[in-house]
Coordinates of C-alpha atoms and ligand atoms in Angstrom, one line a residue:
X765 CA 5.0 15.1 -12.3
X766 CA 6.4 13.0 -9.5
X767 CA 5.3 10.0 -7.5
X768 CA 5.6 8.6 -4.0
X769 CA 6.3 4.9 -3.3
X770 CA 5.5 3.4 0.1
X771 CA 7.1 0.1 1.2
X772 CA 6.1 -2.1 4.1
X773 CA 8.5 -5.0 4.3
X774 CA 7.8 -8.1 6.4
X775 CA 9.8 -11.3 6.7
X776 CA 8.6 -12.7 3.4
X777 CA 6.4 -10.0 1.9
X778 CA 6.6 -6.4 0.8
X779 CA 3.4 -4.4 0.7
X780 CA 3.6 -1.3 -1.5
X781 CA 1.5 1.6 -2.8
X782 CA 2.2 4.4 -5.2
X783 CA 0.7 7.9 -5.0
X784 CA 0.8 11.0 -7.2
X785 CA 2.4 13.8 -5.2
X786 CA 0.6 17.1 -4.9
X787 CA -1.3 19.2 -2.3
X788 CA -2.3 15.8 -0.9
X789 CA -1.1 12.4 -2.1
X790 CA -3.4 10.6 -4.4
X791 CA -3.4 6.8 -4.6
X792 CA -2.6 5.4 -8.0
X793 CA -2.1 1.7 -7.2
X794 CA -1.4 -0.8 -4.4
X795 CA 0.0 -4.3 -4.2
X796 CA 2.2 -6.7 -2.6
X797 CA 5.0 -9.2 -3.2
X798 CA 4.5 -12.4 -1.2
X799 CA 6.4 -15.6 -0.4
X800 CA 9.8 -14.0 -0.8
X801 CA 12.5 -16.7 -0.4
X802 CA 10.3 -19.5 -1.6
X803 CA 10.3 -20.8 -5.2
X804 CA 7.0 -19.2 -6.1
X805 CA 7.1 -15.6 -5.0
X806 CA 4.1 -13.7 -6.3
X807 CA 3.4 -10.0 -7.1
X808 CA -0.2 -8.8 -7.0
X809 CA -1.2 -5.3 -8.1
X810 CA -4.5 -3.4 -7.9
X811 CA -4.6 -0.6 -10.5
X812 CA -7.5 1.2 -12.2
X813 CA -10.0 -1.1 -10.5
X814 CA -8.3 -4.3 -11.8
X815 CA -6.4 -6.8 -9.8
X816 CA -3.5 -8.8 -11.4
X817 CA -1.1 -11.4 -10.0
X818 CA 2.0 -13.0 -11.5
X819 CA 4.8 -15.3 -10.3
X820 CA 8.3 -13.7 -10.0
X821 CA 10.3 -16.8 -9.2
X822 CA 12.7 -17.2 -6.2
X823 CA 14.0 -13.9 -5.0
X824 CA 15.0 -11.8 -2.0
X825 CA 13.9 -8.3 -0.8
X826 CA 16.1 -6.6 -3.4
X827 CA 14.6 -8.8 -6.1
X828 CA 11.2 -8.0 -4.7
X829 CA 11.8 -4.3 -5.0
X830 CA 13.1 -4.8 -8.5
X831 CA 9.9 -6.7 -9.4
X832 CA 7.7 -3.9 -7.9
X833 CA 9.6 -1.4 -9.9
X834 CA 9.0 -3.3 -13.2
X835 CA 5.3 -3.7 -12.4
X836 CA 5.0 0.0 -11.6
X837 CA 6.4 1.2 -14.9
X838 CA 3.0 1.5 -16.6
X839 CA 1.4 2.9 -13.4
X840 CA 4.1 5.6 -13.1
X841 CA 3.6 6.5 -16.8
X842 CA 6.7 8.8 -17.0
X843 CA 6.4 10.1 -13.4
X844 CA 9.6 10.0 -11.4
X845 CA 9.6 8.5 -7.9
X846 CA 10.7 11.5 -5.9
X847 CA 10.2 10.0 -2.5
X848 CA 10.0 6.5 -0.9
X849 CA 8.3 6.1 2.5
X850 CA 9.2 3.1 4.6
X851 CA 7.2 1.5 7.4
X852 CA 9.8 0.8 10.1
X853 CA 8.7 -1.1 13.1
X854 CA 11.1 0.3 15.7
X855 CA 12.3 3.9 16.2
X856 CA 13.2 3.2 19.8
X857 CA 13.2 6.3 22.0
X858 CA 15.0 8.2 19.3
X859 CA 12.2 9.0 16.9
X860 CA 8.8 10.5 17.7
X861 CA 8.1 11.5 14.1
X862 CA 9.0 10.5 10.6
X863 CA 12.6 11.2 9.5
X864 CA 14.6 11.5 6.3
X865 CA 16.9 8.5 6.3
X866 CA 20.6 9.2 6.0
X867 CA 23.5 6.9 6.7
X868 CA 23.8 8.1 10.4
X869 CA 20.1 7.4 11.0
X870 CA 20.3 4.1 9.3
X871 CA 23.1 3.1 11.6
X872 CA 21.0 4.1 14.6
X873 CA 18.1 2.0 13.3
X874 CA 20.5 -0.9 12.7
X875 CA 21.4 -0.8 16.4
X876 CA 17.7 -1.3 17.3
X877 CA 17.6 -4.7 15.5
X878 CA 17.8 -6.6 18.9
X879 CA 14.6 -4.9 19.9
X880 CA 12.7 -6.1 16.9
X881 CA 14.7 -9.0 15.4
X882 CA 11.9 -10.4 13.3
X883 CA 10.9 -7.1 11.6
X884 CA 13.6 -4.5 11.7
X885 CA 16.2 -6.3 9.5
X886 CA 13.5 -6.7 6.7
X887 CA 12.5 -3.0 7.0
X888 CA 16.1 -1.9 6.6
X889 CA 16.7 -4.4 3.7
X890 CA 13.9 -2.6 1.9
X891 CA 15.5 0.8 2.6
X892 CA 18.8 -0.4 1.1
X893 CA 17.1 -1.8 -1.9
X894 CA 15.1 1.4 -2.4
X895 CA 18.2 3.6 -2.1
X896 CA 19.9 1.5 -4.8
X897 CA 16.8 1.7 -7.0
X898 CA 16.0 5.4 -6.5
X899 CA 19.3 7.1 -5.5
X900 CA 17.9 10.6 -6.1
X901 CA 14.7 10.1 -4.1
X902 CA 14.2 11.2 -0.5
X903 CA 13.8 8.1 1.7
X904 CA 11.6 8.7 4.7
X905 CA 11.3 6.3 7.7
X906 CA 7.9 6.2 9.5
X907 CA 7.9 4.3 12.8
X908 CA 5.2 2.1 14.4
X909 CA 6.5 3.2 17.8
X910 CA 6.6 7.0 17.2
X911 CA 2.9 7.8 18.0
X912 CA 3.4 6.3 21.5
X913 CA 6.3 8.5 22.6
X914 CA 3.8 10.7 24.4
X915 CA 3.1 8.0 27.0
X916 CA 3.6 9.0 30.6
X917 CA 6.5 7.2 32.3
X918 CA 4.1 4.9 34.2
X919 CA 2.9 3.4 31.0
X920 CA 6.4 3.1 29.5
X921 CA 8.1 1.3 32.4
X922 CA 8.1 -2.3 33.8
X923 CA 8.5 -2.8 37.5
X924 CA 12.1 -4.1 37.0
X925 CA 15.2 -2.5 38.5
X926 CA 15.6 1.0 37.0
X927 CA 18.8 0.1 35.1
X928 CA 16.8 -2.1 32.7
X929 CA 14.6 0.9 31.7
X930 CA 17.8 2.8 30.9
X931 CA 19.0 -0.1 28.8
X932 CA 15.8 0.2 26.7
X933 CA 13.7 -2.5 28.3
X934 CA 10.5 -0.6 28.4
X935 CA 7.1 -0.4 26.8
X936 CA 7.3 1.1 23.3
X937 CA 3.8 0.4 21.8
X938 CA 3.2 -0.5 18.1
X939 CA 0.6 0.0 15.3
X940 CA 1.4 3.8 15.7
X941 CA 0.8 4.5 12.0
X942 CA -2.7 3.1 12.2
X943 CA -3.5 5.1 15.4
X944 CA -2.1 8.2 13.8
X945 CA -4.4 7.8 10.8
X946 CA -7.5 7.1 13.0
X947 CA -6.7 10.1 15.2
X948 CA -6.5 12.3 12.1
X949 CA -9.8 10.9 10.7
X950 CA -11.5 11.6 14.0
X951 CA -10.2 15.1 13.8
X952 CA -11.6 15.4 10.3
X953 CA -15.1 13.8 10.8
X954 CA -15.7 15.1 14.3
X955 CA -13.2 17.5 15.9
X956 CA -15.0 17.5 19.2
X957 CA -14.7 13.7 19.6
X958 CA -11.0 13.9 18.7
X959 CA -10.2 16.0 21.7
X960 CA -12.1 13.9 24.1
X961 CA -11.4 10.4 25.3
X962 CA -10.9 7.7 22.7
X963 CA -10.0 4.1 22.7
X964 CA -9.0 2.6 19.3
X965 CA -9.1 -1.2 18.8
X966 CA -6.9 -2.2 15.9
X967 CA -8.0 -5.8 15.4
X968 CA -6.2 -7.6 12.6
X969 CA -3.9 -10.5 12.4
X970 CA -1.8 -8.3 14.7
X971 CA -4.0 -6.7 17.3
X972 CA -3.6 -3.9 19.9
X973 CA -5.6 -1.1 21.5
X974 CA -4.7 2.4 22.3
X975 CA -6.1 5.1 24.6
X976 CA -5.9 8.5 22.9
X977 CA -6.6 11.9 24.6
X978 CA -6.4 15.2 22.8
X979 CA -4.9 13.4 19.8
X980 CA -2.0 11.9 21.8
X981 CA -1.4 8.3 22.8
X982 CA -1.6 7.9 26.6
X983 CA -1.5 4.1 26.9
X984 CA -1.5 1.0 24.6
X985 CA -1.7 -2.7 25.0
X986 CA 1.5 -3.6 23.2
X987 CA 4.7 -3.2 25.1
X988 CA 8.4 -4.1 24.6
X989 CA 7.5 -6.2 21.6
X990 CA 4.5 -6.8 19.5
X991 CA 3.6 -9.9 21.6
X992 CA 2.0 -8.2 24.5
X993 CA -1.7 -7.3 25.2
X994 CA -4.4 -8.8 23.0
X995 CA -4.2 -12.4 21.6
X996 CA -3.6 -12.2 17.9
X997 CA -3.7 -14.5 14.9
X998 CA -0.7 -16.6 16.0
X999 CA 0.7 -14.5 18.9
X1000 CA -0.2 -15.1 22.5
X1001 CA -0.8 -11.6 23.9
X1002 CA -0.4 -10.9 27.6
X1003 CA 1.2 -13.9 29.4
X1004 CA 2.3 -14.4 33.0
X1005 CA 6.2 -14.3 32.7
X1006 CA 6.2 -17.2 35.2
X1007 CA 4.9 -19.4 32.3
X1008 CA 8.2 -18.8 30.5
X1009 CA 10.2 -19.7 33.5
X1010 CA 8.2 -22.9 33.8
X1011 CA 8.6 -23.7 30.1
X1012 CA 12.4 -23.3 30.4
X1013 CA 12.7 -25.3 33.6
X1014 CA 10.2 -28.0 33.2
X1015 CA 9.7 -28.4 29.4
X1016 CA 13.4 -27.8 28.5
X1017 CA 12.5 -25.1 26.0
X1018 CA 15.2 -22.8 24.7
X1019 CA 15.0 -19.3 23.3
X1020 CA 14.2 -20.5 19.7
X1021 CA 11.4 -22.8 20.7
X1022 CA 9.8 -20.3 23.1
X1023 CA 10.0 -17.6 20.4
X1024 CA 8.4 -19.9 17.9
X1025 CA 5.7 -20.9 20.3
X1026 CA 4.8 -17.3 21.3
X1027 CA 4.9 -15.8 17.8
X1028 CA 3.7 -18.5 15.5
X1029 CA 1.7 -21.2 17.4
X1030 CA -0.3 -19.3 19.9
X1031 CA -3.2 -16.8 19.7
X1032 CA -6.3 -17.7 17.7
X1033 CA -4.5 -20.5 16.0
X1034 CA -3.2 -22.1 19.2
X1035 CA -6.5 -21.8 21.0
X1036 CA -8.6 -23.1 18.2
X1037 CA -6.2 -25.6 16.7
X1038 CA -8.0 -24.7 13.5
X1039 CA -6.8 -21.3 12.0
X1040 CA -5.4 -17.9 12.7
X1041 CA -8.0 -16.5 10.3
X1042 CA -11.1 -14.9 12.0
X1043 CA -13.3 -15.7 8.9
X1044 CA -12.5 -19.4 9.2
X1045 CA -13.2 -19.4 12.9
X1046 CA -16.5 -17.5 12.5
X1047 CA -17.6 -20.1 9.9
X1048 CA -16.7 -23.0 12.0
X1049 CA -19.2 -24.7 14.4
X1050 CA -16.6 -26.3 16.5
X1051 CA -16.4 -25.5 20.2
X1052 CA -12.7 -24.7 20.0
X1053 CA -13.3 -22.0 17.3
X1054 CA -16.0 -20.4 19.5
X1055 CA -13.8 -20.5 22.5
X1056 CA -10.9 -18.8 20.6
X1057 CA -13.2 -16.0 19.6
X1058 CA -14.6 -15.7 23.1
X1059 CA -11.1 -15.4 24.6
X1060 CA -10.2 -12.7 22.0
X1061 CA -13.3 -10.8 22.9
X1062 CA -12.8 -11.2 26.6
X1063 CA -9.3 -9.7 26.4
X1064 CA -10.6 -6.8 24.3
X1065 CA -13.3 -6.0 26.9
X1066 CA -10.8 -6.2 29.8
X1067 CA -8.4 -3.9 28.0
X1068 CA -11.2 -1.5 27.1
X1069 CA -12.0 -1.1 30.8
X1070 CA -8.3 -0.6 31.7
X1071 CA -7.6 1.9 28.9
X1072 CA -10.8 3.9 29.7
X1073 CA -9.6 4.0 33.3
X1074 CA -6.2 5.3 32.1
X1075 CA -7.8 8.3 30.5
X1076 CA -10.6 8.8 33.0
X1077 CA -13.5 7.9 30.8
X1078 CA -14.7 7.1 27.3
X1079 CA -16.4 9.2 24.6
X1080 CA -15.4 7.3 21.4
X1081 CA -14.6 3.7 20.6
X1082 CA -13.1 3.0 17.2
X1083 CA -12.8 -0.4 15.5
X1084 CA -10.3 -0.8 12.8
X1085 CA -8.1 -3.5 11.2
X1086 CA -9.4 -6.5 9.2
X1087 CA -11.5 -7.9 12.1
X1088 CA -12.5 -4.5 13.5
X1089 CA -13.6 -3.2 10.2
X1090 CA -15.5 -6.4 9.0
X1091 CA -16.6 -8.6 11.8
X1092 CA -20.0 -7.6 13.1
X1093 CA -19.9 -10.6 15.4
X1094 CA -16.7 -9.6 17.2
X1095 CA -17.9 -5.9 17.5
X1096 CA -21.3 -7.1 18.9
X1097 CA -19.7 -9.4 21.4
X1098 CA -17.2 -6.7 22.5
X1099 CA -20.0 -4.2 23.0
X1100 CA -22.6 -6.5 24.6
X1101 CA -23.8 -5.4 28.1
X1102 CA -21.5 -2.4 28.1
X1103 CA -24.2 0.1 29.1
X1104 CA -22.3 0.7 32.3
X1105 CA -19.7 2.6 30.3
X1106 CA -22.2 4.2 27.9
X1107 CA -21.9 1.8 25.0
X1108 CA -25.1 0.6 23.2
X1109 CA -24.9 -0.8 19.7
X1110 CA -27.3 -0.2 16.8
X1111 CA -27.5 -3.8 15.5
X1112 CA -28.4 -2.8 11.9
X1113 CA -25.6 -0.2 11.7
X1114 CA -23.2 -2.8 13.1
X1115 CA -24.4 -5.5 10.6
X1116 CA -23.5 -3.2 7.7
X1117 CA -20.3 -1.8 9.2
X1118 CA -21.6 1.7 9.1
X1119 CA -19.4 4.7 10.1
X1120 CA -21.2 5.0 13.4
X1121 CA -22.7 1.9 14.9
X1122 CA -23.9 3.1 18.3
X1123 CA -27.0 4.6 19.9
X1124 CA -25.6 5.2 23.4
X1125 CA -23.5 8.1 24.9
X1126 CA -20.3 6.6 23.7
X1127 CA -19.9 7.0 19.9
X1128 CA -18.7 3.7 18.4
X1129 CA -17.2 4.1 15.0
X1130 CA -15.8 1.8 12.3
X1131 CA -13.0 3.4 10.4
X1132 CA -11.0 1.8 7.6
X1133 CA -7.4 2.4 8.6
X1134 CA -4.8 3.4 6.1
X1135 CA -1.2 3.2 7.3
X1136 CA 0.2 3.6 3.8
X1137 CA -1.5 7.0 3.4
X1138 CA 0.2 8.2 6.7
X1139 CA 3.5 7.2 5.2
X1140 CA 2.8 8.9 1.9
X1141 CA 1.8 12.1 3.6
X1142 CA 5.0 12.1 5.5
X1143 CA 6.9 11.8 2.3
X1144 CA 4.7 14.3 0.4
X1145 CA 5.6 17.0 3.1
X1146 CA 9.2 16.6 2.3
X1147 CA 9.0 17.0 -1.5
Ligands
AMP1982 P1 -5.5 -7.5 8.8 O1 -4.2 -8.1 9.5 O2 -5.8 -6.2 9.3 O3 -5.4 -7.6 7.3 O4 -6.7 -8.5 9.3 C1 -6.7 -9.8 9.0 C2 -7.8 -10.5 9.8 O5 -9.1 -9.9 9.5 C3 -8.0 -12.0 9.6 O6 -8.2 -12.7 10.8 C4 -9.3 -12.0 8.8 O7 -9.9 -13.3 9.0 C5 -10.1 -10.9 9.4 N1 -11.2 -10.5 8.5 C6 -11.1 -10.0 7.3 N2 -12.4 -9.8 6.8 C7 -13.2 -10.4 7.7 C8 -14.6 -10.5 7.8 N3 -15.4 -10.2 6.8 N4 -15.2 -11.1 8.9 C9 -14.4 -11.5 9.9 N5 -13.0 -11.3 9.9 C10 -12.5 -10.8 8.8

């Protein structure tokens, strides 16, 4: 019997899951390594209904993969890892589907590092570590950008001189694995919805929205980088580019300081001055916390209108991600006074995060997203 491992490597963490391969992958365990690079890296694992955590000392991504391997020994119980699936943030314009990773493709992905300098190097470090650990396993890359390659040109371009588009300065879109999962789930639970007009709101620490028609992404709020669109835990979301010119000219900010500002000090954290965590903000009675939530909701409502216009209407709205799946308050605020577009919430269904939380013409759903399963399926197909 063989198993599939999925790896989702960030700057200081690696999320992983392991599946038994077969007709469909079956989850055995999930976990993550956190605080890589610090003195107290930790590995947590959920297996057979139990959650365990242990320190693994100071280590890098390769050490993290080694620790995952050791922790998975009892889970694998003699199964060999026949395939490893990797979440890779950027596939550029090269990849519109998962791909088996060979040295030529890895070189191509390496050349995309300038497009995603904060994520791509860690993704590729995990691939190298996994190749070393499982030399006989198929390694599959699954891209956050791939689902959006169906966008029409008007949604992919900026109004800059054309040469920049040809140089790759265009809107790629992200969170594609989540949208692919949701699109598949809609197909499963209600095939008629799936082929109509859907907007998905992936609201987590990273947040974006996507308009889907006939199972294909038509437009999304994230663009060239994962900064655009909605405000996020610590990222600013849509920003007038003139602000950056001002920051450089008047505040003397250089590239490093601007990057740090936009990625790590903005969004819910920057607005509230309290936290990037929605649970903390919802529990706070401070005005700044409420204002941060209000801004988040306001931007979601604006984008909802814009995305519905991009696909000429709305039949289904899906909430997913940590906030979308759990925050009845955010969902209620987003859907308030939306009868003009056909949205009416069922307050009790919303309170309990039921599968369908609407009573109006537009079906509003809560779907728990599962990016790892999308990756595992892509590997399973290749075994
Ligand atoms: P994610 O990045 O998808 O794991 O989502 C993380 C975000 O979801 C954080 O802002 C959490 O505060 C938020 N979140 C998780 N559970 C809840 C909850 N029960 N109510 C409100 N927000 C939540």
